[in-house]
PDB file of N, CA and C in Angstrom:
ATOM      1  N   UNK A   1      10.948 -19.383  -0.971  1.00 56.00           N
ATOM      2  CA  UNK A   1      10.576 -18.512  -0.427  1.00 56.00           C
ATOM      3  C   UNK A   1       9.408 -17.733  -1.044  1.00 56.00           C
ATOM      4  N   UNK A   2       9.887 -16.758  -2.085  1.00 57.00           N
ATOM      5  CA  UNK A   2       9.080 -16.362  -3.023  1.00 57.00           C
ATOM      6  C   UNK A   2       7.650 -16.805  -3.593  1.00 57.00           C
ATOM      7  N   UNK A   3       8.230 -18.281  -4.450  1.00 61.00           N
ATOM      8  CA  UNK A   3       7.037 -18.542  -4.998  1.00 61.00           C
ATOM      9  C   UNK A   3       5.966 -19.453  -4.103  1.00 61.00           C
ATOM     10  N   UNK A   4       6.455 -19.750  -2.910  1.00 67.00           N
ATOM     11  CA  UNK A   4       5.759 -20.239  -1.904  1.00 67.00           C
ATOM     12  C   UNK A   4       4.805 -19.576  -0.755  1.00 67.00           C
ATOM     13  N   UNK A   5       5.256 -18.116  -0.656  1.00 73.00           N
ATOM     14  CA  UNK A   5       5.012 -17.002   0.323  1.00 73.00           C
ATOM     15  C   UNK A   5       4.929 -15.549  -0.198  1.00 73.00           C
ATOM     16  N   UNK A   6       5.553 -14.942  -0.597  1.00 75.00           N
ATOM     17  CA  UNK A   6       6.069 -13.307  -0.761  1.00 75.00           C
ATOM     18  C   UNK A   6       5.157 -13.517  -1.731  1.00 75.00           C
ATOM     19  N   UNK A   7       4.909 -14.164  -3.092  1.00 79.00           N
ATOM     20  CA  UNK A   7       4.141 -13.533  -4.283  1.00 79.00           C
ATOM     21  C   UNK A   7       2.424 -13.148  -3.667  1.00 79.00           C
ATOM     22  N   UNK A   8       1.837 -13.755  -2.570  1.00 84.00           N
ATOM     23  CA  UNK A   8       0.786 -13.616  -2.287  1.00 84.00           C
ATOM     24  C   UNK A   8       1.174 -12.321  -1.188  1.00 84.00           C
ATOM     25  N   UNK A   9       1.704 -11.664  -1.035  1.00 90.00           N
ATOM     26  CA  UNK A   9       1.808 -10.888   0.032  1.00 90.00           C
ATOM     27  C   UNK A   9       1.255  -9.516  -0.866  1.00 90.00           C
ATOM     28  N   UNK A  10       0.066  -8.711  -0.460  1.00 94.00           N
ATOM     29  CA  UNK A  10      -0.477  -7.565  -1.035  1.00 94.00           C
ATOM     30  C   UNK A  10      -0.953  -6.846  -0.148  1.00 94.00           C
ATOM     31  N   UNK A  11      -0.855  -5.439  -0.282  1.00 96.00           N
ATOM     32  CA  UNK A  11      -1.173  -4.346   0.124  1.00 96.00           C
ATOM     33  C   UNK A  11      -2.917  -4.579   0.829  1.00 96.00           C
ATOM     34  N   UNK A  12      -2.908  -4.147   2.057  1.00 97.00           N
ATOM     35  CA  UNK A  12      -4.430  -4.128   2.519  1.00 97.00           C
ATOM     36  C   UNK A  12      -5.538  -3.492   1.415  1.00 97.00           C
ATOM     37  N   UNK A  13      -4.812  -2.020   1.346  1.00 98.00           N
ATOM     38  CA  UNK A  13      -5.666  -0.766   0.587  1.00 98.00           C
ATOM     39  C   UNK A  13      -5.583  -1.178  -0.845  1.00 98.00           C
ATOM     40  N   UNK A  14      -6.452  -0.792  -1.500  1.00 98.00           N
ATOM     41  CA  UNK A  14      -6.682  -1.068  -2.991  1.00 98.00           C
ATOM     42  C   UNK A  14      -6.847   0.885  -3.481  1.00 98.00           C
ATOM     43  N   UNK A  15      -7.123   0.642  -4.516  1.00 97.00           N
ATOM     44  CA  UNK A  15      -7.179   1.970  -5.476  1.00 97.00           C
ATOM     45  C   UNK A  15      -8.474   2.731  -4.732  1.00 97.00           C
ATOM     46  N   UNK A  16      -9.464   2.030  -4.837  1.00 97.00           N
ATOM     47  CA  UNK A  16     -10.506   2.862  -4.250  1.00 97.00           C
ATOM     48  C   UNK A  16     -10.509   3.569  -2.773  1.00 97.00           C
ATOM     49  N   UNK A  17      -9.644   2.570  -1.964  1.00 98.00           N
ATOM     50  CA  UNK A  17      -9.451   3.222  -0.337  1.00 98.00           C
ATOM     51  C   UNK A  17      -8.447   4.190  -0.624  1.00 98.00           C
ATOM     52  N   UNK A  18      -7.489   4.086  -1.822  1.00 98.00           N
ATOM     53  CA  UNK A  18      -6.843   5.625  -1.668  1.00 98.00           C
ATOM     54  C   UNK A  18      -7.548   6.830  -2.276  1.00 98.00           C
ATOM     55  N   UNK A  19      -8.450   6.287  -3.105  1.00 97.00           N
ATOM     56  CA  UNK A  19      -9.258   7.522  -3.479  1.00 97.00           C
ATOM     57  C   UNK A  19     -10.423   8.112  -2.606  1.00 97.00           C
ATOM     58  N   UNK A  20     -10.777   6.974  -1.830  1.00 96.00           N
ATOM     59  CA  UNK A  20     -11.433   7.762  -0.468  1.00 96.00           C
ATOM     60  C   UNK A  20     -10.720   8.773   0.251  1.00 96.00           C
ATOM     61  N   UNK A  21      -9.652   8.343   0.221  1.00 95.00           N
ATOM     62  CA  UNK A  21      -8.222   9.191   0.646  1.00 95.00           C
ATOM     63  C   UNK A  21      -8.210  10.477   0.644  1.00 95.00           C
ATOM     64  N   UNK A  22      -8.388  10.480  -0.902  1.00 95.00           N
ATOM     65  CA  UNK A  22      -8.224  12.104  -1.557  1.00 95.00           C
ATOM     66  C   UNK A  22      -7.368  11.824  -2.671  1.00 95.00           C
ATOM     67  N   UNK A  23      -6.789  10.666  -3.015  1.00 95.00           N
ATOM     68  CA  UNK A  23      -5.735  10.684  -3.921  1.00 95.00           C
ATOM     69  C   UNK A  23      -6.674  10.422  -5.150  1.00 95.00           C
ATOM     70  N   UNK A  24      -6.031  11.348  -6.049  1.00 94.00           N
ATOM     71  CA  UNK A  24      -6.802  11.297  -7.888  1.00 94.00           C
ATOM     72  C   UNK A  24      -6.569  10.295  -8.315  1.00 94.00           C
ATOM     73  N   UNK A  25      -7.191   9.784  -8.852  1.00 91.00           N
ATOM     74  CA  UNK A  25      -7.134   8.852 -10.058  1.00 91.00           C
ATOM     75  C   UNK A  25      -5.762   8.956 -11.176  1.00 91.00           C
ATOM     76  N   UNK A  26      -5.144   8.046 -11.364  1.00 95.00           N
ATOM     77  CA  UNK A  26      -3.810   8.533 -12.234  1.00 95.00           C
ATOM     78  C   UNK A  26      -2.628   7.422 -11.862  1.00 95.00           C
ATOM     79  N   UNK A  27      -1.654   8.197 -12.289  1.00 96.00           N
ATOM     80  CA  UNK A  27      -0.168   6.825 -12.067  1.00 96.00           C
ATOM     81  C   UNK A  27       0.264   6.853 -10.557  1.00 96.00           C
ATOM     82  N   UNK A  28      -0.460   8.132  -9.682  1.00 95.00           N
ATOM     83  CA  UNK A  28      -0.019   8.183  -8.247  1.00 95.00           C
ATOM     84  C   UNK A  28      -0.612   7.116  -7.545  1.00 95.00           C
ATOM     85  N   UNK A  29      -1.784   6.614  -8.074  1.00 97.00           N
ATOM     86  CA  UNK A  29      -2.148   5.569  -7.099  1.00 97.00           C
ATOM     87  C   UNK A  29      -1.530   4.267  -7.118  1.00 97.00           C
ATOM     88  N   UNK A  30      -1.084   3.792  -8.695  1.00 96.00           N
ATOM     89  CA  UNK A  30      -0.093   2.647  -8.791  1.00 96.00           C
ATOM     90  C   UNK A  30       1.183   2.904  -8.250  1.00 96.00           C
ATOM     91  N   UNK A  31       1.496   3.939  -8.154  1.00 97.00           N
ATOM     92  CA  UNK A  31       2.724   4.367  -7.343  1.00 97.00           C
ATOM     93  C   UNK A  31       2.688   4.275  -5.718  1.00 97.00           C
ATOM     94  N   UNK A  32       1.811   4.529  -5.299  1.00 97.00           N
ATOM     95  CA  UNK A  32       1.399   4.266  -4.162  1.00 97.00           C
ATOM     96  C   UNK A  32       0.963   2.660  -3.346  1.00 97.00           C
ATOM     97  N   UNK A  33       0.395   2.033  -4.272  1.00 97.00           N
ATOM     98  CA  UNK A  33       0.077   0.534  -4.194  1.00 97.00           C
ATOM     99  C   UNK A  33       1.505  -0.154  -4.284  1.00 97.00           C
ATOM    100  N   UNK A  34       2.372   0.259  -5.323  1.00 95.00           N
ATOM    101  CA  UNK A  34       3.824  -0.317  -5.383  1.00 95.00           C
ATOM    102  C   UNK A  34       4.395  -0.174  -4.025  1.00 95.00           C
ATOM    103  N   UNK A  35       4.313   1.185  -3.450  1.00 96.00           N
ATOM    104  CA  UNK A  35       5.180   1.493  -2.199  1.00 96.00           C
ATOM    105  C   UNK A  35       4.731   0.652  -1.130  1.00 96.00           C
ATOM    106  N   UNK A  36       3.479   0.600  -1.117  1.00 97.00           N
ATOM    107  CA  UNK A  36       2.884  -0.325   0.018  1.00 97.00           C
ATOM    108  C   UNK A  36       3.130  -1.661  -0.190  1.00 97.00           C
ATOM    109  N   UNK A  37       3.234  -1.736  -1.018  1.00 95.00           N
ATOM    110  CA  UNK A  37       3.445  -3.343  -1.421  1.00 95.00           C
ATOM    111  C   UNK A  37       5.161  -3.847  -0.825  1.00 95.00           C
ATOM    112  N   UNK A  38       6.022  -2.912  -1.402  1.00 95.00           N
ATOM    113  CA  UNK A  38       7.326  -2.806  -0.801  1.00 95.00           C
ATOM    114  C   UNK A  38       7.291  -2.803   0.976  1.00 95.00           C
ATOM    115  N   UNK A  39       6.865  -1.863   1.214  1.00 97.00           N
ATOM    116  CA  UNK A  39       6.614  -2.037   3.059  1.00 97.00           C
ATOM    117  C   UNK A  39       6.037  -2.843   3.548  1.00 97.00           C
ATOM    118  N   UNK A  40       4.801  -3.520   3.045  1.00 95.00           N
ATOM    119  CA  UNK A  40       4.969  -4.973   3.196  1.00 95.00           C
ATOM    120  C   UNK A  40       5.476  -6.189   3.216  1.00 95.00           C
ATOM    121  N   UNK A  41       6.178  -6.301   2.409  1.00 92.00           N
ATOM    122  CA  UNK A  41       7.479  -6.955   1.949  1.00 92.00           C
ATOM    123  C   UNK A  41       8.644  -6.815   2.944  1.00 92.00           C
ATOM    124  N   UNK A  42       8.982  -5.684   3.497  1.00 93.00           N
ATOM    125  CA  UNK A  42       9.608  -5.279   4.201  1.00 93.00           C
ATOM    126  C   UNK A  42       9.521  -5.316   5.742  1.00 93.00           C
ATOM    127  N   UNK A  43       8.179  -5.882   6.019  1.00 93.00           N
ATOM    128  CA  UNK A  43       7.634  -5.570   7.603  1.00 93.00           C
ATOM    129  C   UNK A  43       7.551  -4.275   7.889  1.00 93.00           C
ATOM    130  N   UNK A  44       7.626  -3.269   7.318  1.00 96.00           N
ATOM    131  CA  UNK A  44       7.279  -1.781   7.728  1.00 96.00           C
ATOM    132  C   UNK A  44       5.704  -1.893   8.161  1.00 96.00           C
ATOM    133  N   UNK A  45       5.130  -2.593   7.555  1.00 97.00           N
ATOM    134  CA  UNK A  45       3.450  -2.545   7.894  1.00 97.00           C
ATOM    135  C   UNK A  45       2.814  -3.862   7.934  1.00 97.00           C
ATOM    136  N   UNK A  46       1.985  -3.974   9.112  1.00 95.00           N
ATOM    137  CA  UNK A  46       1.692  -5.227   8.772  1.00 95.00           C
ATOM    138  C   UNK A  46       0.213  -5.142   8.816  1.00 95.00           C
ATOM    139  N   UNK A  47      -0.483  -4.029   9.013  1.00 97.00           N
ATOM    140  CA  UNK A  47      -1.908  -4.169   8.961  1.00 97.00           C
ATOM    141  C   UNK A  47      -2.403  -2.732   8.180  1.00 97.00           C
ATOM    142  N   UNK A  48      -4.023  -2.983   7.747  1.00 98.00           N
ATOM    143  CA  UNK A  48      -4.700  -2.040   7.179  1.00 98.00           C
ATOM    144  C   UNK A  48      -4.280  -0.723   7.251  1.00 98.00           C
ATOM    145  N   UNK A  49      -4.712  -0.579   8.780  1.00 98.00           N
ATOM    146  CA  UNK A  49      -4.187   0.565   9.916  1.00 98.00           C
ATOM    147  C   UNK A  49      -2.953   1.229   9.239  1.00 98.00           C
ATOM    148  N   UNK A  50      -1.503   0.218   9.557  1.00 98.00           N
ATOM    149  CA  UNK A  50      -0.462   0.828   9.485  1.00 98.00           C
ATOM    150  C   UNK A  50      -0.248   1.261   7.979  1.00 98.00           C
ATOM    151  N   UNK A  51      -1.086   0.817   7.237  1.00 98.00           N
ATOM    152  CA  UNK A  51      -0.942   1.286   5.662  1.00 98.00           C
ATOM    153  C   UNK A  51      -1.451   2.878   5.522  1.00 98.00           C
ATOM    154  N   UNK A  52      -2.924   3.033   6.229  1.00 98.00           N
ATOM    155  CA  UNK A  52      -3.357   4.061   6.023  1.00 98.00           C
ATOM    156  C   UNK A  52      -2.452   5.183   6.783  1.00 98.00           C
ATOM    157  N   UNK A  53      -1.970   4.916   7.902  1.00 97.00           N
ATOM    158  CA  UNK A  53      -1.022   5.850   8.649  1.00 97.00           C
ATOM    159  C   UNK A  53       0.241   5.984   7.732  1.00 97.00           C
ATOM    160  N   UNK A  54       0.926   4.860   6.879  1.00 97.00           N
ATOM    161  CA  UNK A  54       1.694   5.435   6.331  1.00 97.00           C
ATOM    162  C   UNK A  54       1.584   6.365   5.027  1.00 97.00           C
ATOM    163  N   UNK A  55       0.206   6.120   4.526  1.00 97.00           N
ATOM    164  CA  UNK A  55       0.060   6.618   3.418  1.00 97.00           C
ATOM    165  C   UNK A  55      -0.351   8.269   3.737  1.00 97.00           C
ATOM    166  N   UNK A  56      -0.990   8.386   5.023  1.00 96.00           N
ATOM    167  CA  UNK A  56      -1.110   9.705   5.434  1.00 96.00           C
ATOM    168  C   UNK A  56       0.346  10.522   5.571  1.00 96.00           C
ATOM    169  N   UNK A  57       1.109   9.603   6.170  1.00 95.00           N
ATOM    170  CA  UNK A  57       2.390  10.527   6.409  1.00 95.00           C
ATOM    171  C   UNK A  57       2.939  10.840   5.314  1.00 95.00           C
ATOM    172  N   UNK A  58       2.749  10.265   3.968  1.00 89.00           N
ATOM    173  CA  UNK A  58       3.274  10.576   2.852  1.00 89.00           C
ATOM    174  C   UNK A  58       2.493  11.780   2.268  1.00 89.00           C
ATOM    175  N   UNK A  59       1.372  11.850   2.675  1.00 88.00           N
ATOM    176  CA  UNK A  59       0.477  12.929   1.855  1.00 88.00           C
ATOM    177  C   UNK A  59       0.215  14.202   2.629  1.00 88.00           C
ATOM    178  N   UNK A  60       1.303  14.190   3.775  1.00 82.00           N
ATOM    179  CA  UNK A  60       1.543  15.691   4.806  1.00 82.00           C
ATOM    180  C   UNK A  60       2.976  16.400   4.199  1.00 82.00           C
TER     181      UNK A  60
END
């Protein structure tokens, strides 16, 4: 399953999107992208909008 499907799962947001949301460049960006990747794999988010809301929740 991983080799055929899951390895292609990636967050819809990228580092540029996170910068626009006000997150400073640095290790925090990678940390958030990793958390978004996990959320995608776990089915907690299914769209870019879901990811934006999740990140906003983390920033509050």
